[in-house]
Amino acid sequence: MNKAEIVQLIRRKQSFLCVGLDSDPAKMPGHLPKTAEGVLAFNEAIIKSTLPYAVAYKLNIAFYEALGEDGWHALARTIEKIPKGEALIIADAKRGDIGNTAAQYAKAFFEQLDCDAITISPYMGADSVTPFLAFDNKWSIVLGLTSNKGAEDVELQRLENGRFVFQETMTRIAKLGNSENIMFVIGATKAEYFSPIRSEFPDHFFLVPGVGAQGGTLEELKMLMNGDIGLLVNSSRQIIFASSGEDFAKASAMKASELQIQMSQMIG
Amino acid sequence: MNKAEIVQLIRRKQSFLCVGLDSDPAKMPGHLPKTAEGVLAFNEAIIKSTLPYAVAYKLNIAFYEALGEDGWHALARTIEKIPKGEALIIADAKRGDIGNTAAQYAKAFFEQLDCDAITISPYMGADSVTPFLAFDNKWSIVLGLTSNKGAEDVELQRLENGRFVFQETMTRIAKLGNSENIMFVIGATKAEYFSPIRSEFPDHFFLVPGVGAQGGTLEELKMLMNGDIGLLVNSSRQIIFASSGEDFAKASAMKASELQIQMSQMIG
């Protein structure tokens, strides 16, 4: 899915909501089996009920790998359940390794699983991102400033040139591609940095986690929008675990719909 | 496997060699099927032939994920082929995410796959490492200064306090645990930094990739040793693809044995 198609999808659905499928069996409704099969059934119901309100689904790979081989199977089957072109499919994998290894990860997520996008950790620098950019119509979503407390340890360290590590990192990574194949992760809890970030990167889309459970609010994200909207805002637990009863899919749809209505007002 | 057991293993085998199972089907001997089953047969033969010379095996997870579900199966079966206590089993996964997600990765690699260690990318800071430290007798091997060119982009940026990003990162991460549960990745190609790194972290083990294909030499690594030896030196392609014929396992053993002999002289 290219950038124009994402913008179109956002305008059509009047939403920039990304639903995070952090499908932890321990938190799923009690009537579902706590297995990879249960996860697949859970995901299928959530996707079906939230698709009118979501423009992206983010699969948190950790939750599938924690289930072993069966988890990888549930991951692949879940991706097949998302109608192509109806939502961007993001593998939230935060991979990052030397070139020959990054190329294998690209193969895993762009070819084997046919995801549209993958999240990437830039600690190892440019050559850990480049191999992902060789794929047409696929997105590298690189960590910029994350929503967690640990962002202080590396990302918010100040360099001798006065800039933060995350800024310098984003600038270097941005040069490897363009706003048609690179997005950045910007945490919703870091509102004080939104204006300078958007000024420095006017055209890039940002994937924004941290709304809901982690404390960020939609209101503050206005500062991070651009003319293409320029945001995919993720909500995971708040939506998918909205109810622990048999009505969980309906409850998820209601929560997603609430967010979509707020977003439609922001899209204006 | 705890630190004393690793040191014992190194002294007994007179080796600090880690064999990297970057088992790319495209590079395996032609008589083996280019499938996950072929990878498993390849790995089993390599493990059997190199076990006398190796104290660790490092499984590069990308190469298994690139094969989809079957790859995850081959990964799990490969780990079962490594005799417990005879070599440290390292998942080279370079994971790193917020706490609740990191906990799932720890479950995947320490419980589901029963690896002894996992490599971790510290871009997101302390809370992306902490969940891994909750497991007894398991190791978090955190990226410090890596062997690739991209190390310049983030790791070797200089902070306003005069230190490099990688130094500050290692200092902050080291405080979360101790030299009994944390190791660091230090690339073999970065010899000019070895002495200051060892001075600052006298007790930690370092996992050192980059010898061979990437250009680092064993000789220079003397600067990085400590009284416990303190190193696990990885070689992947140089060993496992030593021959593309049916004699590949024997050729791998010969290459591993050559390195072990050099290492035994360094152990002295």
XYZ file of C-alpha atoms in Angstrom:
536
model
C 0.000 0.000 0.000
C 1.548 3.335 -0.997
C 1.226 6.669 0.758
C -1.601 7.986 -1.461
C -3.599 4.825 -0.769
C -3.088 5.207 2.990
C -4.250 8.837 2.867
C -7.269 7.780 0.791
C -8.121 5.064 3.306
C -7.890 7.560 6.161
C -10.213 10.005 4.391
C -12.698 7.289 3.410
C -12.923 5.729 6.878
C -12.487 9.137 8.598
C -10.059 7.420 10.905
C -6.353 7.060 11.536
C -6.815 4.237 14.013
C -4.415 1.305 14.142
C -5.686 -1.631 16.172
C -2.897 -3.447 17.996
C -3.337 -7.190 18.070
C -1.322 -7.806 21.268
C -3.386 -10.923 21.710
C -2.253 -12.287 25.053
C -4.135 -15.557 25.753
C -4.101 -14.761 29.485
C -6.184 -11.625 28.835
C -8.607 -13.028 26.255
C -12.241 -13.710 27.188
C -12.543 -16.803 29.368
C -14.676 -18.810 26.936
C -11.882 -18.880 24.324
C -9.177 -21.552 24.570
C -5.851 -20.083 25.758
C -4.036 -21.495 22.759
C -2.810 -20.310 19.367
C -6.126 -21.521 17.959
C -7.966 -19.383 20.503
C -5.806 -16.408 19.535
C -6.700 -16.870 15.877
C -10.428 -17.033 16.659
C -10.076 -13.971 18.885
C -8.173 -12.007 16.214
C -10.603 -12.970 13.484
C -13.552 -11.683 15.505
C -11.745 -8.461 16.447
C -10.694 -7.773 12.841
C -14.207 -8.364 11.557
C -15.791 -6.082 14.143
C -13.239 -3.233 14.019
C -12.493 -3.100 10.265
C -14.956 -0.244 9.576
C -13.072 1.938 12.087
C -9.439 0.913 11.563
C -7.003 1.789 8.779
C -4.220 -0.421 10.122
C -3.623 -3.526 12.238
C -0.406 -3.905 14.168
C 0.606 -7.421 15.098
C 2.872 -7.461 18.125
C 5.119 -10.364 17.127
C 6.247 -11.098 20.710
C 2.801 -12.362 21.658
C 2.881 -14.898 18.794
C 6.475 -16.028 19.348
C 5.623 -16.647 23.001
C 3.300 -19.409 21.752
C 6.079 -21.142 19.819
C 5.512 -22.777 16.427
C 1.730 -22.644 16.793
C 1.992 -18.928 17.444
C 3.781 -18.362 14.152
C 0.952 -20.296 12.484
C -1.683 -18.099 14.181
C 0.256 -15.024 13.068
C 0.281 -16.104 9.414
C -3.420 -17.047 9.482
C -4.367 -13.770 11.196
C -2.689 -11.777 8.436
C -4.728 -13.672 5.853
C -7.897 -12.556 7.629
C -7.200 -8.853 7.012
C -8.751 -7.893 3.651
C -5.983 -6.584 1.364
C -6.218 -2.860 0.748
C -8.694 -2.365 3.581
C -6.016 -1.816 6.215
C -2.250 -1.517 6.429
C -0.728 -4.637 7.990
C 2.114 -3.793 10.360
C 4.464 -6.374 11.868
C 5.510 -4.816 15.169
C 8.788 -6.689 15.309
C 11.389 -3.992 16.104
C 14.046 -5.931 14.221
C 17.493 -4.470 13.543
C 20.675 -6.292 12.573
C 23.584 -6.219 10.103
C 22.730 -6.149 6.394
C 22.685 -9.845 5.530
C 20.505 -10.567 8.569
C 18.179 -7.610 8.042
C 17.611 -8.934 4.512
C 16.377 -12.210 6.021
C 13.995 -10.378 8.340
C 12.673 -8.428 5.358
C 12.066 -11.729 3.595
C 10.283 -13.122 6.652
C 7.892 -10.215 7.098
C 7.462 -8.819 3.576
C 7.500 -12.088 1.603
C 6.651 -15.010 3.901
C 3.999 -13.114 5.882
C 3.165 -10.468 3.243
C 2.963 -7.625 5.762
C 2.876 -4.066 4.413
C 5.189 -2.685 7.071
C 7.606 -3.660 9.808
C 8.870 -1.744 12.830
C 12.673 -1.467 13.018
C 15.062 -0.569 15.840
C 17.833 1.743 14.570
C 20.481 1.192 17.284
C 22.825 -0.473 14.753
C 22.417 2.368 12.235
C 21.839 2.777 8.517
C 22.887 -0.626 7.210
C 20.375 -2.292 9.523
C 17.531 -0.406 7.814
C 18.612 -0.295 4.146
C 17.729 -3.911 3.197
C 14.074 -3.300 4.117
C 13.905 -0.354 1.703
C 14.617 -2.548 -1.317
C 10.998 -3.767 -1.335
C 8.474 -1.810 -3.400
C 5.309 -0.658 -1.691
C 6.534 -1.808 1.708
C 7.186 0.392 4.731
C 9.999 0.590 7.248
C 8.646 2.065 10.463
C 11.741 3.062 12.414
C 11.791 3.794 16.148
C 12.225 7.510 16.784
C 11.067 8.637 20.229
C 9.196 5.890 22.039
C 6.463 6.161 24.640
C 8.185 4.295 27.483
C 10.211 5.606 30.419
C 13.361 3.982 29.048
C 13.326 6.540 26.209
C 15.447 8.650 28.601
C 18.294 6.146 28.574
C 19.286 6.428 24.907
C 16.769 8.333 22.747
C 16.659 11.433 24.966
C 20.383 11.629 25.661
C 21.772 14.907 24.340
C 24.588 14.864 21.790
C 27.518 17.285 21.759
C 25.864 19.046 18.789
C 22.926 19.872 21.084
C 20.491 17.509 19.440
C 18.868 14.478 21.038
C 19.978 10.996 19.984
C 16.494 10.315 18.578
C 16.638 13.445 16.365
C 20.056 12.638 14.944
C 18.948 9.038 14.407
C 15.765 10.049 12.589
C 17.674 12.514 10.378
C 20.212 9.874 9.364
C 17.572 7.214 8.729
C 15.297 9.614 6.798
C 18.115 10.184 4.294
C 18.102 6.494 3.339
C 14.665 6.715 1.785
C 11.742 9.105 1.721
C 8.272 9.648 3.141
C 6.944 7.024 0.718
C 8.833 4.133 2.316
C 9.816 5.271 5.815
C 7.628 6.123 8.803
C 8.767 6.771 12.374
C 7.455 5.646 15.747
C 6.666 8.630 17.994
C 5.182 7.848 21.407
C 1.929 9.558 22.381
C 3.307 10.279 25.849
C 6.007 12.629 24.531
C 3.811 15.644 23.638
C 6.460 18.262 24.495
C 8.488 17.095 21.489
C 5.644 16.933 18.934
C 5.998 20.410 17.394
C 9.752 20.281 16.746
C 9.477 16.727 15.405
C 6.736 17.663 12.916
C 8.698 20.772 11.834
C 11.789 18.722 11.143
C 9.904 15.908 9.364
C 6.952 17.612 7.652
C 6.095 14.796 5.226
C 6.598 11.536 7.090
C 3.844 9.430 8.584
C 4.229 8.665 12.278
C 3.040 5.512 13.988
C 1.941 6.617 17.442
C 1.595 4.099 20.266
C 0.887 4.986 23.865
C -2.672 6.328 23.663
C -4.833 4.698 26.334
C -3.078 2.222 28.648
C 0.212 4.173 28.530
C -1.377 7.579 29.210
C -1.217 9.593 25.952
C -4.290 11.517 24.714
C -5.708 12.058 21.221
C -6.147 15.794 21.792
C -2.410 16.453 22.047
C -1.752 14.626 18.779
C -3.123 17.541 16.750
C 0.380 19.030 16.978
C 1.731 15.993 15.177
C -0.677 16.034 12.221
C 0.119 17.277 8.737
C -1.907 17.922 5.548
C -2.046 14.180 4.818
C -3.110 13.635 8.456
C 0.280 11.923 8.747
C -0.583 9.746 11.743
C -1.494 6.180 12.490
C -2.502 6.059 16.136
C -2.325 2.677 17.770
C -4.534 1.386 20.517
C -4.166 -2.194 21.666
C -5.366 -3.288 25.103
C -8.025 -0.557 25.359
C -9.776 -1.944 22.264
C -9.117 -5.660 22.096
C -9.699 -6.319 25.796
C -12.685 -3.946 26.077
C -14.750 -6.843 27.407
C -13.826 -10.241 28.805
C -17.255 -11.661 28.005
C -18.689 -13.361 24.945
C -19.591 -9.892 23.624
C -15.878 -9.002 23.307
C -15.980 -8.333 19.538
C -18.936 -5.995 19.901
C -17.267 -4.205 22.821
C -14.096 -3.790 20.738
C -16.115 -2.333 17.878
C -17.739 0.152 20.258
C -14.392 1.272 21.657
C -12.892 1.516 18.132
C -15.933 3.451 16.967
C -15.574 5.921 19.860
C -11.979 6.606 18.857
C -12.932 6.852 15.182
C -15.548 9.502 15.980
C -12.967 11.573 17.887
C -10.534 11.111 15.001
C -13.093 12.152 12.377
C -13.460 15.463 14.264
C -9.689 15.920 14.179
C -9.598 15.141 10.443
C -12.311 17.787 10.022
C 24.246 -22.002 32.603
C 25.879 -19.628 35.108
C 29.127 -17.686 34.742
C 31.266 -20.211 36.640
C 29.980 -22.985 34.388
C 30.809 -20.977 31.258
C 34.339 -20.300 32.510
C 34.724 -24.000 33.335
C 33.543 -24.970 29.839
C 36.040 -22.546 28.271
C 38.910 -23.980 30.333
C 37.908 -27.581 29.637
C 37.510 -27.148 25.853
C 40.367 -24.600 25.704
C 38.115 -22.538 23.487
C 35.898 -19.487 23.579
C 34.405 -20.186 20.172
C 30.744 -19.537 19.453
C 29.509 -21.117 16.223
C 26.891 -18.996 14.494
C 24.129 -21.023 12.902
C 23.196 -18.462 10.220
C 21.920 -21.384 8.186
C 20.916 -19.812 4.886
C 19.469 -22.540 2.617
C 20.897 -20.717 -0.436
C 24.427 -21.213 0.909
C 24.083 -24.786 2.187
C 25.761 -27.672 0.322
C 23.887 -28.475 -2.879
C 22.941 -32.034 -1.912
C 20.793 -30.821 0.991
C 17.191 -29.757 0.311
C 16.762 -25.972 0.492
C 13.995 -26.309 3.054
C 13.564 -26.073 6.812
C 14.138 -29.840 6.919
C 17.404 -29.356 5.049
C 18.396 -26.645 7.530
C 17.752 -28.985 10.447
C 19.863 -31.771 8.879
C 22.604 -29.214 8.143
C 22.560 -27.820 11.698
C 22.557 -31.271 13.281
C 25.661 -32.282 11.317
C 27.452 -29.005 12.086
C 26.651 -29.222 15.806
C 27.875 -32.820 16.015
C 31.133 -32.048 14.204
C 31.975 -28.765 15.957
C 30.868 -29.519 19.542
C 34.400 -30.470 20.711
C 35.634 -26.997 19.703
C 32.691 -24.741 20.552
C 31.447 -23.452 23.913
C 28.408 -21.703 22.439
C 26.010 -21.822 19.502
C 24.334 -18.672 18.296
C 21.138 -19.093 16.328
C 20.494 -16.142 14.061
C 16.707 -16.030 14.324
C 16.250 -14.100 11.053
C 17.325 -17.091 8.995
C 14.653 -19.254 10.628
C 11.867 -16.666 10.459
C 12.611 -16.244 6.745
C 11.387 -19.837 6.330
C 8.037 -19.132 7.994
C 6.348 -21.632 10.293
C 8.624 -24.480 9.218
C 11.610 -22.319 10.099
C 10.380 -21.897 13.652
C 10.044 -25.681 13.827
C 13.627 -26.154 12.569
C 14.793 -23.620 15.166
C 13.137 -25.477 18.034
C 14.437 -28.867 16.849
C 17.971 -27.472 16.349
C 18.059 -26.272 19.950
C 17.102 -29.769 21.125
C 20.149 -31.146 19.279
C 22.597 -29.123 21.392
C 23.533 -31.234 24.444
C 22.577 -29.275 27.599
C 25.581 -28.013 29.514
C 27.954 -28.696 26.636
C 27.465 -25.274 25.029
C 25.651 -22.033 25.777
C 22.624 -21.627 23.502
C 22.230 -18.046 22.301
C 19.165 -16.749 20.455
C 20.541 -13.942 18.298
C 17.241 -12.119 18.142
C 18.139 -8.510 18.996
C 14.715 -7.960 20.521
C 13.826 -4.785 22.402
C 10.382 -3.418 23.263
C 8.312 -1.991 26.126
C 8.048 -4.049 29.302
C 4.915 -6.091 28.656
C 6.193 -7.028 25.194
C 9.750 -7.742 26.310
C 8.254 -10.148 28.857
C 6.615 -12.051 25.996
C 9.914 -12.256 24.093
C 11.585 -13.573 27.251
C 8.893 -16.235 27.450
C 9.411 -17.136 23.779
C 13.173 -17.568 23.986
C 13.785 -18.621 27.617
C 10.715 -20.826 28.140
C 9.319 -21.974 24.775
C 12.736 -22.488 23.154
C 14.763 -22.964 26.366
C 17.698 -20.867 25.142
C 20.325 -19.832 27.710
C 20.719 -16.324 26.325
C 19.157 -13.773 24.002
C 20.653 -10.731 22.282
C 18.805 -7.479 23.024
C 18.787 -4.077 21.322
C 18.844 -1.297 23.947
C 17.506 1.623 21.853
C 14.327 1.790 23.990
C 16.300 1.786 27.244
C 16.178 0.097 30.622
C 12.581 -1.118 30.716
C 13.114 -3.025 27.459
C 15.856 -5.097 29.134
C 14.577 -5.564 32.712
C 11.958 -8.276 31.984
C 14.669 -10.602 30.624
C 16.624 -10.316 33.883
C 13.825 -11.887 35.910
C 14.840 -15.364 34.694
C 17.401 -17.299 36.771
C 20.442 -18.678 35.001
C 19.552 -16.898 31.767
C 21.595 -14.223 30.037
C 20.719 -10.896 28.442
C 23.351 -10.098 25.819
C 22.828 -6.412 25.104
C 24.189 -4.603 22.038
C 27.076 -2.319 22.977
C 29.336 -1.415 20.080
C 28.560 -3.489 16.996
C 30.861 -4.577 14.167
C 29.002 -2.931 11.273
C 29.550 0.409 9.564
C 26.194 1.690 10.845
C 27.675 1.726 14.360
C 28.701 5.303 13.484
C 25.089 6.438 13.148
C 23.985 5.954 16.759
C 26.455 3.975 18.900
C 29.487 6.150 18.084
C 27.735 9.501 18.313
C 29.304 11.592 21.046
C 27.170 12.869 23.926
C 27.475 16.307 25.505
C 29.195 14.653 28.495
C 31.971 13.553 26.124
C 31.074 9.878 26.180
C 29.873 7.801 23.238
C 26.248 6.716 23.076
C 27.320 3.057 23.349
C 29.294 3.752 26.569
C 26.450 5.591 28.250
C 24.061 2.855 27.116
C 26.244 0.060 28.481
C 26.701 1.879 31.806
C 22.955 2.336 32.232
C 22.155 -1.245 31.231
C 24.942 -2.723 33.408
C 23.308 -1.150 36.479
C 20.150 -3.200 35.939
C 21.908 -6.470 36.674
C 25.446 -7.757 37.035
C 28.110 -9.749 35.222
C 26.223 -12.934 36.126
C 23.188 -12.125 33.991
C 24.285 -9.467 31.477
C 26.822 -9.708 28.644
C 27.464 -7.126 25.933
C 27.993 -7.402 22.186
C 31.304 -5.818 21.139
C 32.224 -6.060 17.447
C 35.618 -7.539 16.550
C 36.168 -4.768 13.994
C 36.277 -2.047 16.655
C 39.730 -2.778 18.145
C 40.560 0.856 18.945
C 37.844 0.818 21.616
C 38.740 -2.520 23.259
C 41.029 -1.247 26.043
C 38.705 1.485 27.370
C 35.719 -0.884 27.163
C 37.461 -3.600 29.174
C 38.651 -1.034 31.752
C 35.134 0.250 32.233
C 33.541 -3.206 32.363
C 36.179 -5.457 33.926
C 33.900 -8.357 34.861
C 31.389 -8.722 32.037
C 31.525 -11.334 29.327
C 31.476 -9.943 25.780
C 29.966 -11.688 22.786
C 32.200 -10.750 19.861
C 30.953 -11.097 16.300
C 32.834 -9.867 13.243
C 35.850 -12.209 13.193
C 36.309 -13.662 9.697
C 33.841 -12.499 7.029
C 33.545 -9.026 8.600
C 37.310 -8.478 8.951
C 38.146 -8.683 12.693
C 41.127 -10.755 13.878
C 41.598 -12.995 16.923
C 44.996 -11.442 17.743
C 43.505 -8.043 18.559
C 40.973 -9.574 20.937
C 43.643 -10.132 23.597
C 42.937 -6.534 24.690
C 39.372 -7.526 25.437
C 40.117 -10.590 27.598
C 39.950 -10.696 31.401
C 40.908 -13.239 34.074
C 37.831 -15.343 33.265
C 38.742 -15.062 29.560
C 35.565 -12.978 29.348
C 34.905 -13.538 25.654
C 32.703 -15.598 23.409
C 33.932 -15.079 19.877
C 31.468 -15.851 17.155
C 32.237 -17.153 13.716
C 29.386 -18.053 11.384
C 29.913 -18.232 7.607
C 33.630 -19.013 7.876
C 32.840 -22.230 9.762
C 29.443 -23.452 8.633
C 30.011 -22.804 4.919
C 33.640 -24.019 4.945
C 32.731 -26.488 2.189
C 29.784 -26.755 -0.152
C 30.378 -30.453 -0.715
C 29.148 -33.543 1.086
C 32.157 -33.212 3.404
C 30.755 -29.950 4.828
C 30.563 -31.166 8.437
C 34.169 -32.360 8.386
C 35.296 -29.077 6.803
C 33.418 -27.115 9.509
C 35.107 -29.174 12.206
C 38.512 -28.453 10.686
C 37.845 -24.718 10.568
C 36.470 -24.740 14.130
C 39.472 -26.751 15.291
C 41.877 -24.225 13.697
C 40.198 -21.412 15.622
C 40.152 -23.476 18.829
C 43.914 -24.062 18.560
C 44.534 -20.313 18.202
C 42.217 -19.672 21.128
C 43.934 -22.259 23.330
C 47.180 -20.323 22.841
C 45.415 -17.119 23.880
C 43.971 -18.854 26.969
C 47.536 -19.951 27.747
